Structure formats: structure tokens, C-alpha cells
Amino acid sequence: MTLYDSLKIYSGITMKKYSNEEIIEQFNTFSQDKHSLIVSTTNHQNNPLTNYSPFVEYESNYYICVSSMLPHYDNMYASKKAHVLIIEDEAAASHIYARKRLYFDVTCELEVEEETVFKLFDERYEDQLSFLKTMKDFKIIRLMPKEKSLVLGFGAAYQMDINGKLIQKNINHK
């Protein structure tokens, strides 16, 4: 018996089967009720650095507001790349190993049309983040996703290409 089988037996885990339409819908809506993402970068010496940030999503891209005084900004600005994780809250998860999550590599770009993005932040977070507009060191970074991976539970891991097409379904554990 594998560890995976043991988990199913001893924790009462049931594996839900999703249709392609349900999976695509989950990819498209997963981040709507999440209010922060985790972003990982590396510096010029390949030292990793991870942080989190509130975000907005617009036209298939994600936007974060980062202080240009911090190493996270320098890493994204210099390398033009990062990795993003959006994950279900532990308290809402059915099992600690089965937290729903969306993750993907991104290309990072400094956003020059900040006003539009700040309006999106205001709509989503109301007054909580409005102070960022007045802080000169805070810059908007556009995160442009590449291939995405989505985990909806045990035995429910999926991949989607940059065009929104499922490219892999049901990664089977051994």
C-alpha cells in the first residue's frame, strides 16, 4: 500500500473528478476570492527571495504594487521573471496536503499606465491600499503568466497553456 492509498483510507479523502469545463472555469476564477499572492524571485547570484503582495487581475495579467526600495523589486526588474503561487487558506482546506492552489511562472514588466491599475486596486480593496498612490517609491509590476498549474485536491492536478487550453489532466500519483 502506498502513502497515497493510506492517506485516502485514514483521512477519508475522496477524489472528485472534474470535467474539462469545470477545470477551465476553476483556472479562470480561482484567484477571485484570494486577496494576496506569493511571489518568488532570485537575485543576480541566484539567491531566492519570497514575498507576498495584494494583487489585481486584468486582461489575464496580474498586477502588484512593490516598493522600488526593496530587493523584490530589484529582482523582478533585473531578471524580468518570477514565480507566483495563489493558495487556499489553511483554515478552509479539507486537508493540509490538499490545499487548492494555482501557480505559474511570469514575465515581469514595469507598468507605465499606473492610474488604471490603481483604480482596480481601489475597486478591489477600497481604502485599504489607496495610500500607495502617494508613495513615490511604490511601482506597479505587471506579471504576465506563462503555463499555469492548478491543484484542486488529491489526484486533481491540471496544466493550462498560455492560450487557455488544457495541456495535461490528472497527474497520477504512485
PDB file of C-alpha atoms in Angstrom, residues 3-88:
ATOM      1  CA  LEU A   3       1.378   6.508   1.260  1.00  0.00           C
ATOM      2  CA  TYR A   4      -1.227   7.972  -1.083  1.00  0.00           C
ATOM      3  CA  ASP A   5      -3.542   4.962  -0.531  1.00  0.00           C
ATOM      4  CA  SER A   6      -3.006   5.257   3.214  1.00  0.00           C
ATOM      5  CA  LEU A   7      -3.971   8.916   3.139  1.00  0.00           C
ATOM      6  CA  LYS A   8      -7.192   8.080   1.298  1.00  0.00           C
ATOM      7  CA  ILE A   9      -8.102   5.339   3.777  1.00  0.00           C
ATOM      8  CA  TYR A  10      -7.135   7.009   7.055  1.00  0.00           C
ATOM      9  CA  SER A  11      -8.268  10.541   6.333  1.00  0.00           C
ATOM     10  CA  GLY A  12     -11.452   9.784   4.408  1.00  0.00           C
ATOM     11  CA  ILE A  13     -10.188  11.630   1.330  1.00  0.00           C
ATOM     12  CA  THR A  14     -12.443  11.450  -1.674  1.00  0.00           C
ATOM     13  CA  MET A  15     -11.121  12.397  -5.075  1.00  0.00           C
ATOM     14  CA  LYS A  16     -13.519  14.472  -7.110  1.00  0.00           C
ATOM     15  CA  LYS A  17     -13.458  14.060 -10.877  1.00  0.00           C
ATOM     16  CA  TYR A  18     -13.721  17.325 -12.804  1.00  0.00           C
ATOM     17  CA  SER A  19     -14.909  17.822 -16.369  1.00  0.00           C
ATOM     18  CA  ASN A  20     -12.746  19.879 -18.733  1.00  0.00           C
ATOM     19  CA  GLU A  21     -15.289  22.725 -18.482  1.00  0.00           C
ATOM     20  CA  GLU A  22     -15.115  22.693 -14.664  1.00  0.00           C
ATOM     21  CA  ILE A  23     -11.324  22.697 -14.743  1.00  0.00           C
ATOM     22  CA  ILE A  24     -11.176  25.645 -17.154  1.00  0.00           C
ATOM     23  CA  GLU A  25     -13.721  27.511 -15.004  1.00  0.00           C
ATOM     24  CA  GLN A  26     -11.558  26.874 -11.922  1.00  0.00           C
ATOM     25  CA  PHE A  27      -8.481  28.199 -13.748  1.00  0.00           C
ATOM     26  CA  ASN A  28     -10.407  31.332 -14.747  1.00  0.00           C
ATOM     27  CA  THR A  29     -11.988  32.049 -11.351  1.00  0.00           C
ATOM     28  CA  PHE A  30      -9.571  30.626  -8.785  1.00  0.00           C
ATOM     29  CA  SER A  31      -7.996  33.921  -7.751  1.00  0.00           C
ATOM     30  CA  GLN A  32     -11.242  35.911  -7.455  1.00  0.00           C
ATOM     31  CA  ASP A  33     -11.714  35.259  -3.726  1.00  0.00           C
ATOM     32  CA  LYS A  34      -7.985  35.343  -2.878  1.00  0.00           C
ATOM     33  CA  HIS A  35      -6.528  38.722  -1.965  1.00  0.00           C
ATOM     34  CA  SER A  36      -2.799  38.106  -1.948  1.00  0.00           C
ATOM     35  CA  LEU A  37      -0.313  36.099  -3.923  1.00  0.00           C
ATOM     36  CA  ILE A  38       3.110  34.755  -3.091  1.00  0.00           C
ATOM     37  CA  VAL A  39       5.880  35.799  -5.444  1.00  0.00           C
ATOM     38  CA  SER A  40       9.329  34.208  -5.593  1.00  0.00           C
ATOM     39  CA  THR A  41      12.326  35.750  -7.309  1.00  0.00           C
ATOM     40  CA  THR A  42      16.064  35.312  -7.448  1.00  0.00           C
ATOM     41  CA  ASN A  43      18.806  37.902  -7.430  1.00  0.00           C
ATOM     42  CA  HIS A  44      21.835  38.082  -9.730  1.00  0.00           C
ATOM     43  CA  GLN A  45      23.577  35.467  -7.534  1.00  0.00           C
ATOM     44  CA  ASN A  46      20.552  33.116  -7.822  1.00  0.00           C
ATOM     45  CA  ASN A  47      19.658  33.547  -4.156  1.00  0.00           C
ATOM     46  CA  PRO A  48      15.909  33.001  -3.759  1.00  0.00           C
ATOM     47  CA  LEU A  49      13.591  35.518  -2.169  1.00  0.00           C
ATOM     48  CA  THR A  50       9.886  35.085  -1.470  1.00  0.00           C
ATOM     49  CA  ASN A  51       7.301  37.676  -0.514  1.00  0.00           C
ATOM     50  CA  TYR A  52       3.590  38.226  -0.775  1.00  0.00           C
ATOM     51  CA  SER A  53       1.516  41.053  -2.159  1.00  0.00           C
ATOM     52  CA  PRO A  54      -2.081  42.097  -2.675  1.00  0.00           C
ATOM     53  CA  PHE A  55      -2.905  41.886  -6.370  1.00  0.00           C
ATOM     54  CA  VAL A  56      -5.431  42.690  -9.044  1.00  0.00           C
ATOM     55  CA  GLU A  57      -6.101  40.729 -12.188  1.00  0.00           C
ATOM     56  CA  TYR A  58      -6.833  42.401 -15.510  1.00  0.00           C
ATOM     57  CA  GLU A  59      -6.858  41.017 -19.050  1.00  0.00           C
ATOM     58  CA  SER A  60      -5.179  37.738 -17.994  1.00  0.00           C
ATOM     59  CA  ASN A  61      -2.326  39.522 -16.208  1.00  0.00           C
ATOM     60  CA  TYR A  62      -1.728  40.072 -12.511  1.00  0.00           C
ATOM     61  CA  TYR A  63      -0.573  43.383 -11.042  1.00  0.00           C
ATOM     62  CA  ILE A  64       1.219  44.020  -7.772  1.00  0.00           C
ATOM     63  CA  CYS A  65       2.470  47.201  -6.161  1.00  0.00           C
ATOM     64  CA  VAL A  66       6.035  46.917  -4.854  1.00  0.00           C
ATOM     65  CA  SER A  67       8.431  49.373  -3.265  1.00  0.00           C
ATOM     66  CA  SER A  68      11.374  50.070  -5.561  1.00  0.00           C
ATOM     67  CA  MET A  69      13.494  50.273  -2.400  1.00  0.00           C
ATOM     68  CA  LEU A  70      13.191  46.530  -1.728  1.00  0.00           C
ATOM     69  CA  PRO A  71      15.138  43.584  -3.176  1.00  0.00           C
ATOM     70  CA  HIS A  72      11.937  42.005  -4.583  1.00  0.00           C
ATOM     71  CA  TYR A  73      11.567  44.922  -6.944  1.00  0.00           C
ATOM     72  CA  ASP A  74      15.227  44.791  -7.981  1.00  0.00           C
ATOM     73  CA  ASN A  75      14.979  41.063  -8.690  1.00  0.00           C
ATOM     74  CA  MET A  76      11.857  41.404 -10.855  1.00  0.00           C
ATOM     75  CA  TYR A  77      13.152  44.487 -12.625  1.00  0.00           C
ATOM     76  CA  ALA A  78      16.549  42.939 -13.421  1.00  0.00           C
ATOM     77  CA  SER A  79      15.552  39.367 -14.288  1.00  0.00           C
ATOM     78  CA  LYS A  80      12.089  40.106 -15.748  1.00  0.00           C
ATOM     79  CA  LYS A  81      10.846  36.849 -14.216  1.00  0.00           C
ATOM     80  CA  ALA A  82       9.286  35.391 -11.077  1.00  0.00           C
ATOM     81  CA  HIS A  83       7.140  32.527  -9.874  1.00  0.00           C
ATOM     82  CA  VAL A  84       3.665  33.083  -8.415  1.00  0.00           C
ATOM     83  CA  LEU A  85       1.609  30.971  -6.016  1.00  0.00           C
ATOM     84  CA  ILE A  86      -2.008  31.686  -5.110  1.00  0.00           C
ATOM     85  CA  ILE A  87      -3.173  29.256  -2.434  1.00  0.00           C
ATOM     86  CA  GLU A  88      -6.276  28.398  -0.472  1.00  0.00           C
TER      87      GLU A  88
END
